[in-house]
């Protein structure tokens, strides 16, 4: 199950009105999602589907970020503007081939790499036939870490799925196990939630001190996980203060 670009764009608009604390971020995300939708559509229309096919989109993304991004992102956009084609390509390749973790990329470059690779990976994943076997902690299509978890109602309870941070593929994952280190002891896997987001929780692990956010669709069927994750960004900051690291930071590095 994937969410259309239009649904993500609309949800970002809705939440920007109801979650004032994350409003600015959601409005910026909405602009990025519109850009990503157009990259997705232009890739679908083109015959070339290798990573270099993304190079022509850099200029547009740089202009968007310079106009709508934070001062530090605008600075990174200006630096990227000076980079050669080869440097831009190597930025994309290094993330696509898992040579670097996005959290380790210099400055704010992670946003640019992900903003371009997400629609690319999602386009390729949509064309492939995938089997949902076992319970891998990395994406069965592109090998990236999950961005978040989602709980869907099933029988009397809910089933947990992970959503890929790059290609948005969703796959089933056992409920009581840490996707980062494999810890299975329930006592070491605390779950945190906050009153203002009763359908959002943090599945944490006291063995590796990471967490993954989970969106509970049995409590809020309107949620679009990737967008609601941004709306509830205050929980990420709470986790940081409590020494839990996110398994994979979102598009904005949080
Ligand atoms: Zn993936
Ligand atoms: Zn763990």
PDB file of N, CA, C and O and ligand atoms in Angstrom, residues 121 125 139-145 164-169 171, ligand 1:
ATOM      1  N   UNK A 121      13.480   6.128  -6.647  1.00  0.00           N
ATOM      2  CA  UNK A 121      13.386   4.782  -6.068  1.00  0.00           C
ATOM      3  C   UNK A 121      11.938   4.297  -6.066  1.00  0.00           C
ATOM      4  O   UNK A 121      11.651   3.134  -6.335  1.00  0.00           O
ATOM      5  N   UNK A 125      10.607   0.972  -7.795  1.00  0.00           N
ATOM      6  CA  UNK A 125       9.944  -0.039  -6.960  1.00  0.00           C
ATOM      7  C   UNK A 125       8.558  -0.365  -7.514  1.00  0.00           C
ATOM      8  O   UNK A 125       8.128  -1.517  -7.489  1.00  0.00           O
ATOM      9  N   UNK A 139      14.832  -2.583   3.620  1.00  0.00           N
ATOM     10  CA  UNK A 139      13.855  -2.651   2.531  1.00  0.00           C
ATOM     11  C   UNK A 139      14.154  -3.809   1.580  1.00  0.00           C
ATOM     12  O   UNK A 139      15.267  -3.919   1.067  1.00  0.00           O
ATOM     13  N   UNK A 140      13.159  -4.654   1.326  1.00  0.00           N
ATOM     14  CA  UNK A 140      13.385  -5.790   0.427  1.00  0.00           C
ATOM     15  C   UNK A 140      13.621  -5.361  -1.023  1.00  0.00           C
ATOM     16  O   UNK A 140      14.149  -6.132  -1.813  1.00  0.00           O
ATOM     17  N   UNK A 141      13.280  -4.119  -1.366  1.00  0.00           N
ATOM     18  CA  UNK A 141      13.538  -3.675  -2.746  1.00  0.00           C
ATOM     19  C   UNK A 141      14.887  -2.974  -2.882  1.00  0.00           C
ATOM     20  O   UNK A 141      15.716  -3.369  -3.685  1.00  0.00           O
ATOM     21  N   UNK A 142      15.133  -1.932  -2.074  1.00  0.00           N
ATOM     22  CA  UNK A 142      16.336  -1.129  -2.320  1.00  0.00           C
ATOM     23  C   UNK A 142      17.372  -1.230  -1.201  1.00  0.00           C
ATOM     24  O   UNK A 142      18.456  -0.661  -1.312  1.00  0.00           O
ATOM     25  N   UNK A 143      17.067  -1.960  -0.134  1.00  0.00           N
ATOM     26  CA  UNK A 143      18.074  -2.176   0.914  1.00  0.00           C
ATOM     27  C   UNK A 143      18.266  -1.015   1.873  1.00  0.00           C
ATOM     28  O   UNK A 143      19.180  -1.036   2.699  1.00  0.00           O
ATOM     29  N   UNK A 144      17.404   0.007   1.789  1.00  0.00           N
ATOM     30  CA  UNK A 144      17.538   1.149   2.699  1.00  0.00           C
ATOM     31  C   UNK A 144      16.882   0.844   4.042  1.00  0.00           C
ATOM     32  O   UNK A 144      16.073  -0.063   4.162  1.00  0.00           O
ATOM     33  N   UNK A 145      17.239   1.671   5.029  1.00  0.00           N
ATOM     34  CA  UNK A 145      16.612   1.524   6.338  1.00  0.00           C
ATOM     35  C   UNK A 145      15.171   2.026   6.299  1.00  0.00           C
ATOM     36  O   UNK A 145      14.849   2.911   5.505  1.00  0.00           O
ATOM     37  N   UNK A 164       9.877   1.977   3.754  1.00  0.00           N
ATOM     38  CA  UNK A 164      11.241   2.319   3.328  1.00  0.00           C
ATOM     39  C   UNK A 164      11.438   3.836   3.266  1.00  0.00           C
ATOM     40  O   UNK A 164      10.572   4.577   2.804  1.00  0.00           O
ATOM     41  N   UNK A 165      12.610   4.289   3.700  1.00  0.00           N
ATOM     42  CA  UNK A 165      12.919   5.718   3.698  1.00  0.00           C
ATOM     43  C   UNK A 165      13.189   6.253   2.299  1.00  0.00           C
ATOM     44  O   UNK A 165      13.153   7.459   2.071  1.00  0.00           O
ATOM     45  N   UNK A 166      13.473   5.364   1.349  1.00  0.00           N
ATOM     46  CA  UNK A 166      13.790   5.861   0.017  1.00  0.00           C
ATOM     47  C   UNK A 166      12.685   5.538  -0.996  1.00  0.00           C
ATOM     48  O   UNK A 166      12.214   6.416  -1.692  1.00  0.00           O
ATOM     49  N   UNK A 167      12.267   4.279  -1.084  1.00  0.00           N
ATOM     50  CA  UNK A 167      11.333   3.921  -2.158  1.00  0.00           C
ATOM     51  C   UNK A 167       9.899   3.790  -1.676  1.00  0.00           C
ATOM     52  O   UNK A 167       9.019   3.468  -2.470  1.00  0.00           O
ATOM     53  N   UNK A 168       9.647   4.001  -0.378  1.00  0.00           N
ATOM     54  CA  UNK A 168       8.292   3.964   0.189  1.00  0.00           C
ATOM     55  C   UNK A 168       7.639   2.576   0.147  1.00  0.00           C
ATOM     56  O   UNK A 168       6.450   2.450   0.397  1.00  0.00           O
ATOM     57  N   UNK A 169       8.418   1.562  -0.166  1.00  0.00           N
ATOM     58  CA  UNK A 169       7.890   0.192  -0.097  1.00  0.00           C
ATOM     59  C   UNK A 169       7.503  -0.114   1.346  1.00  0.00           C
ATOM     60  O   UNK A 169       8.170   0.307   2.280  1.00  0.00           O
ATOM     61  N   UNK A 171       6.609  -3.225   4.068  1.00  0.00           N
ATOM     62  CA  UNK A 171       6.681  -4.677   4.248  1.00  0.00           C
ATOM     63  C   UNK A 171       6.323  -5.055   5.689  1.00  0.00           C
ATOM     64  O   UNK A 171       6.494  -4.247   6.602  1.00  0.00           O
TER      65      UNK A 171
HETATM   66 ZN1  LIG B   1      13.289   0.782  -0.464  1.00  0.00          ZN
END
